[in-house]
């Protein structure tokens, strides 16, 4: 009888083990189906992305070409501005030299006037006196 009970317990244990394995396999099957579905969606998304990239590649190339042309033009413009700025600098240097020369001439004139102040003052008074005499002479001749 013990053998029969042991055989019954072993049979029930084996049956429970088979049920557990079946449930585990069913759960694993669902998981694999879900993973397969996710992989199919990911593959579809990747194919769409790849097609989009292929469609955009000529446009990106065109934009790069235009950008390169624009940069080349900008570089030429900067070089031209630098050249013109250098030429303008020469003009400003010449103006500065002219200003210094005018300052020196002005300074020389001031020194000359100061050194001959007395002579110039006398000459101006004599000119005033001469003009007064000429005016009086004209007035006499008209009368």
PDB file of C-alpha atoms in Angstrom:
ATOM      1  CA  UNK A   1       0.000   0.000   0.000  1.00  0.00           C
ATOM      2  CA  UNK A   2       2.860   2.421   0.715  1.00  0.00           C
ATOM      3  CA  UNK A   3       4.085   1.873  -2.790  1.00  0.00           C
ATOM      4  CA  UNK A   4       0.720   2.781  -4.112  1.00  0.00           C
ATOM      5  CA  UNK A   5       0.589   5.982  -2.021  1.00  0.00           C
ATOM      6  CA  UNK A   6       4.120   6.859  -3.081  1.00  0.00           C
ATOM      7  CA  UNK A   7       3.187   6.180  -6.688  1.00  0.00           C
ATOM      8  CA  UNK A   8       0.046   8.363  -6.290  1.00  0.00           C
ATOM      9  CA  UNK A   9       2.073  11.220  -4.724  1.00  0.00           C
ATOM     10  CA  UNK A  10       4.704  10.908  -7.465  1.00  0.00           C
ATOM     11  CA  UNK A  11       1.983  10.959 -10.113  1.00  0.00           C
ATOM     12  CA  UNK A  12       0.360  14.059  -8.596  1.00  0.00           C
ATOM     13  CA  UNK A  13       3.781  15.733  -8.242  1.00  0.00           C
ATOM     14  CA  UNK A  14       4.589  14.869 -11.846  1.00  0.00           C
ATOM     15  CA  UNK A  15       1.183  16.205 -12.949  1.00  0.00           C
ATOM     16  CA  UNK A  16       1.765  19.480 -11.001  1.00  0.00           C
ATOM     17  CA  UNK A  17       5.221  19.786 -12.537  1.00  0.00           C
ATOM     18  CA  UNK A  18       3.816  19.297 -16.053  1.00  0.00           C
ATOM     19  CA  UNK A  19       1.082  21.922 -15.377  1.00  0.00           C
ATOM     20  CA  UNK A  20       3.702  24.383 -14.082  1.00  0.00           C
ATOM     21  CA  UNK A  21       5.928  23.791 -17.134  1.00  0.00           C
ATOM     22  CA  UNK A  22       2.929  24.208 -19.491  1.00  0.00           C
ATOM     23  CA  UNK A  23       1.950  27.504 -17.816  1.00  0.00           C
ATOM     24  CA  UNK A  24       5.558  28.703 -18.005  1.00  0.00           C
ATOM     25  CA  UNK A  25       5.753  27.741 -21.696  1.00  0.00           C
ATOM     26  CA  UNK A  26       2.437  29.541 -22.426  1.00  0.00           C
ATOM     27  CA  UNK A  27       3.715  32.696 -20.683  1.00  0.00           C
ATOM     28  CA  UNK A  28       7.014  32.420 -22.557  1.00  0.00           C
ATOM     29  CA  UNK A  29       5.100  31.986 -25.846  1.00  0.00           C
ATOM     30  CA  UNK A  30       3.122  35.209 -25.166  1.00  0.00           C
ATOM     31  CA  UNK A  31       6.335  37.058 -24.318  1.00  0.00           C
ATOM     32  CA  UNK A  32       8.031  35.827 -27.494  1.00  0.00           C
ATOM     33  CA  UNK A  33       5.021  36.857 -29.606  1.00  0.00           C
ATOM     34  CA  UNK A  34       5.073  40.319 -28.006  1.00  0.00           C
ATOM     35  CA  UNK A  35       8.828  40.597 -28.580  1.00  0.00           C
ATOM     36  CA  UNK A  36       8.377  39.468 -32.193  1.00  0.00           C
ATOM     37  CA  UNK A  37       5.668  42.080 -32.716  1.00  0.00           C
ATOM     38  CA  UNK A  38       7.891  44.764 -31.190  1.00  0.00           C
ATOM     39  CA  UNK A  39      10.758  43.680 -33.435  1.00  0.00           C
ATOM     40  CA  UNK A  40       8.518  43.895 -36.507  1.00  0.00           C
ATOM     41  CA  UNK A  41       7.420  47.415 -35.509  1.00  0.00           C
ATOM     42  CA  UNK A  42      11.045  48.442 -34.871  1.00  0.00           C
ATOM     43  CA  UNK A  43      12.076  47.005 -38.241  1.00  0.00           C
ATOM     44  CA  UNK A  44       9.281  48.899 -39.950  1.00  0.00           C
ATOM     45  CA  UNK A  45      10.287  52.117 -38.168  1.00  0.00           C
ATOM     46  CA  UNK A  46      13.932  51.621 -39.129  1.00  0.00           C
ATOM     47  CA  UNK A  47      12.967  51.070 -42.765  1.00  0.00           C
ATOM     48  CA  UNK A  48      10.902  54.286 -42.694  1.00  0.00           C
ATOM     49  CA  UNK A  49      13.806  56.175 -41.151  1.00  0.00           C
ATOM     50  CA  UNK A  50      16.205  54.740 -43.719  1.00  0.00           C
ATOM     51  CA  UNK A  51      13.902  55.812 -46.564  1.00  0.00           C
ATOM     52  CA  UNK A  52      13.575  59.296 -45.054  1.00  0.00           C
ATOM     53  CA  UNK A  53      17.356  59.587 -44.773  1.00  0.00           C
ATOM     54  CA  UNK A  54      17.764  58.489 -48.386  1.00  0.00           C
ATOM     55  CA  UNK A  55      15.162  61.058 -49.461  1.00  0.00           C
ATOM     56  CA  UNK A  56      16.848  63.821 -47.442  1.00  0.00           C
ATOM     57  CA  UNK A  57      20.391  63.042 -48.552  1.00  0.00           C
ATOM     58  CA  UNK A  58      20.191  64.979 -51.885  1.00  0.00           C
ATOM     59  CA  UNK A  59      18.576  67.929 -50.105  1.00  0.00           C
ATOM     60  CA  UNK A  60      21.273  67.950 -47.431  1.00  0.00           C
ATOM     61  CA  UNK A  61      23.927  67.776 -50.150  1.00  0.00           C
ATOM     62  CA  UNK A  62      22.314  70.745 -51.927  1.00  0.00           C
ATOM     63  CA  UNK A  63      22.210  72.726 -48.682  1.00  0.00           C
ATOM     64  CA  UNK A  64      25.880  71.922 -48.047  1.00  0.00           C
ATOM     65  CA  UNK A  65      26.786  73.065 -51.550  1.00  0.00           C
ATOM     66  CA  UNK A  66      24.881  76.338 -51.106  1.00  0.00           C
ATOM     67  CA  UNK A  67      26.448  76.846 -47.680  1.00  0.00           C
ATOM     68  CA  UNK A  68      29.904  76.306 -49.158  1.00  0.00           C
ATOM     69  CA  UNK A  69      29.178  78.889 -51.886  1.00  0.00           C
ATOM     70  CA  UNK A  70      27.885  81.349 -49.287  1.00  0.00           C
ATOM     71  CA  UNK A  71      30.993  80.874 -47.126  1.00  0.00           C
ATOM     72  CA  UNK A  72      33.224  81.385 -50.163  1.00  0.00           C
ATOM     73  CA  UNK A  73      31.358  84.610 -50.979  1.00  0.00           C
ATOM     74  CA  UNK A  74      31.599  85.747 -47.361  1.00  0.00           C
ATOM     75  CA  UNK A  75      35.342  85.082 -47.357  1.00  0.00           C
ATOM     76  CA  UNK A  76      35.749  87.150 -50.536  1.00  0.00           C
ATOM     77  CA  UNK A  77      33.682  89.953 -48.995  1.00  0.00           C
ATOM     78  CA  UNK A  78      35.794  89.924 -45.816  1.00  0.00           C
ATOM     79  CA  UNK A  79      38.994  90.052 -47.887  1.00  0.00           C
ATOM     80  CA  UNK A  80      37.617  93.000 -49.888  1.00  0.00           C
ATOM     81  CA  UNK A  81      36.606  94.835 -46.697  1.00  0.00           C
ATOM     82  CA  UNK A  82      40.055  94.241 -45.210  1.00  0.00           C
ATOM     83  CA  UNK A  83      41.710  95.573 -48.379  1.00  0.00           C
ATOM     84  CA  UNK A  84      39.511  98.663 -48.384  1.00  0.00           C
ATOM     85  CA  UNK A  85      40.102  99.196 -44.668  1.00  0.00           C
ATOM     86  CA  UNK A  86      43.860  99.113 -45.299  1.00  0.00           C
ATOM     87  CA  UNK A  87      43.451 101.699 -48.065  1.00  0.00           C
ATOM     88  CA  UNK A  88      41.300 103.848 -45.789  1.00  0.00           C
ATOM     89  CA  UNK A  89      43.961 103.626 -43.099  1.00  0.00           C
ATOM     90  CA  UNK A  90      46.444 105.234 -45.514  1.00  0.00           C
ATOM     91  CA  UNK A  91      44.021 108.126 -46.057  1.00  0.00           C
ATOM     92  CA  UNK A  92      43.626 108.631 -42.306  1.00  0.00           C
ATOM     93  CA  UNK A  93      47.409 108.509 -41.859  1.00  0.00           C
ATOM     94  CA  UNK A  94      47.784 111.215 -44.525  1.00  0.00           C
ATOM     95  CA  UNK A  95      45.090 113.325 -42.838  1.00  0.00           C
ATOM     96  CA  UNK A  96      46.896 112.933 -39.526  1.00  0.00           C
ATOM     97  CA  UNK A  97      50.190 114.018 -41.126  1.00  0.00           C
ATOM     98  CA  UNK A  98      48.421 117.012 -42.694  1.00  0.00           C
ATOM     99  CA  UNK A  99      46.998 117.952 -39.291  1.00  0.00           C
ATOM    100  CA  UNK A 100      50.462 117.755 -37.736  1.00  0.00           C
ATOM    101  CA  UNK A 101      51.884 119.946 -40.534  1.00  0.00           C
ATOM    102  CA  UNK A 102      49.101 122.525 -40.067  1.00  0.00           C
ATOM    103  CA  UNK A 103      49.753 122.473 -36.330  1.00  0.00           C
ATOM    104  CA  UNK A 104      53.479 123.119 -36.922  1.00  0.00           C
ATOM    105  CA  UNK A 105      52.736 125.986 -39.354  1.00  0.00           C
ATOM    106  CA  UNK A 106      50.243 127.485 -36.897  1.00  0.00           C
ATOM    107  CA  UNK A 107      52.757 127.193 -34.078  1.00  0.00           C
ATOM    108  CA  UNK A 108      55.446 128.853 -36.235  1.00  0.00           C
ATOM    109  CA  UNK A 109      53.068 131.707 -37.125  1.00  0.00           C
ATOM    110  CA  UNK A 110      52.180 132.231 -33.446  1.00  0.00           C
ATOM    111  CA  UNK A 111      55.865 132.308 -32.508  1.00  0.00           C
ATOM    112  CA  UNK A 112      56.611 134.723 -35.358  1.00  0.00           C
ATOM    113  CA  UNK A 113      53.730 137.001 -34.366  1.00  0.00           C
ATOM    114  CA  UNK A 114      54.831 136.970 -30.722  1.00  0.00           C
ATOM    115  CA  UNK A 115      58.434 137.747 -31.603  1.00  0.00           C
ATOM    116  CA  UNK A 116      57.380 140.609 -33.899  1.00  0.00           C
ATOM    117  CA  UNK A 117      54.524 141.857 -31.746  1.00  0.00           C
ATOM    118  CA  UNK A 118      55.933 145.296 -31.293  1.00  0.00           C
ATOM    119  CA  UNK A 119      56.746 145.693 -34.978  1.00  0.00           C
ATOM    120  CA  UNK A 120      53.322 144.457 -36.037  1.00  0.00           C
ATOM    121  CA  UNK A 121      51.617 146.735 -33.517  1.00  0.00           C
ATOM    122  CA  UNK A 122      53.504 149.709 -34.891  1.00  0.00           C
ATOM    123  CA  UNK A 123      52.744 148.729 -38.474  1.00  0.00           C
ATOM    124  CA  UNK A 124      49.041 148.373 -37.653  1.00  0.00           C
ATOM    125  CA  UNK A 125      48.968 151.809 -35.980  1.00  0.00           C
ATOM    126  CA  UNK A 126      50.768 153.339 -38.956  1.00  0.00           C
ATOM    127  CA  UNK A 127      48.262 151.676 -41.291  1.00  0.00           C
ATOM    128  CA  UNK A 128      45.417 153.074 -39.216  1.00  0.00           C
ATOM    129  CA  UNK A 129      47.025 156.488 -39.349  1.00  0.00           C
ATOM    130  CA  UNK A 130      47.593 156.120 -43.097  1.00  0.00           C
ATOM    131  CA  UNK A 131      43.975 155.131 -43.672  1.00  0.00           C
ATOM    132  CA  UNK A 132      42.804 158.086 -41.606  1.00  0.00           C
ATOM    133  CA  UNK A 133      44.984 160.426 -43.677  1.00  0.00           C
ATOM    134  CA  UNK A 134      43.652 158.933 -46.927  1.00  0.00           C
ATOM    135  CA  UNK A 135      40.085 159.413 -45.750  1.00  0.00           C
ATOM    136  CA  UNK A 136      40.713 163.012 -44.753  1.00  0.00           C
ATOM    137  CA  UNK A 137      42.404 163.689 -48.064  1.00  0.00           C
ATOM    138  CA  UNK A 138      39.409 162.227 -49.950  1.00  0.00           C
ATOM    139  CA  UNK A 139      37.036 164.358 -47.882  1.00  0.00           C
ATOM    140  CA  UNK A 140      39.030 167.486 -48.737  1.00  0.00           C
ATOM    141  CA  UNK A 141      39.127 166.704 -52.417  1.00  0.00           C
ATOM    142  CA  UNK A 142      35.418 166.190 -52.519  1.00  0.00           C
ATOM    143  CA  UNK A 143      34.620 169.441 -50.802  1.00  0.00           C
TER     144      UNK A 143
END
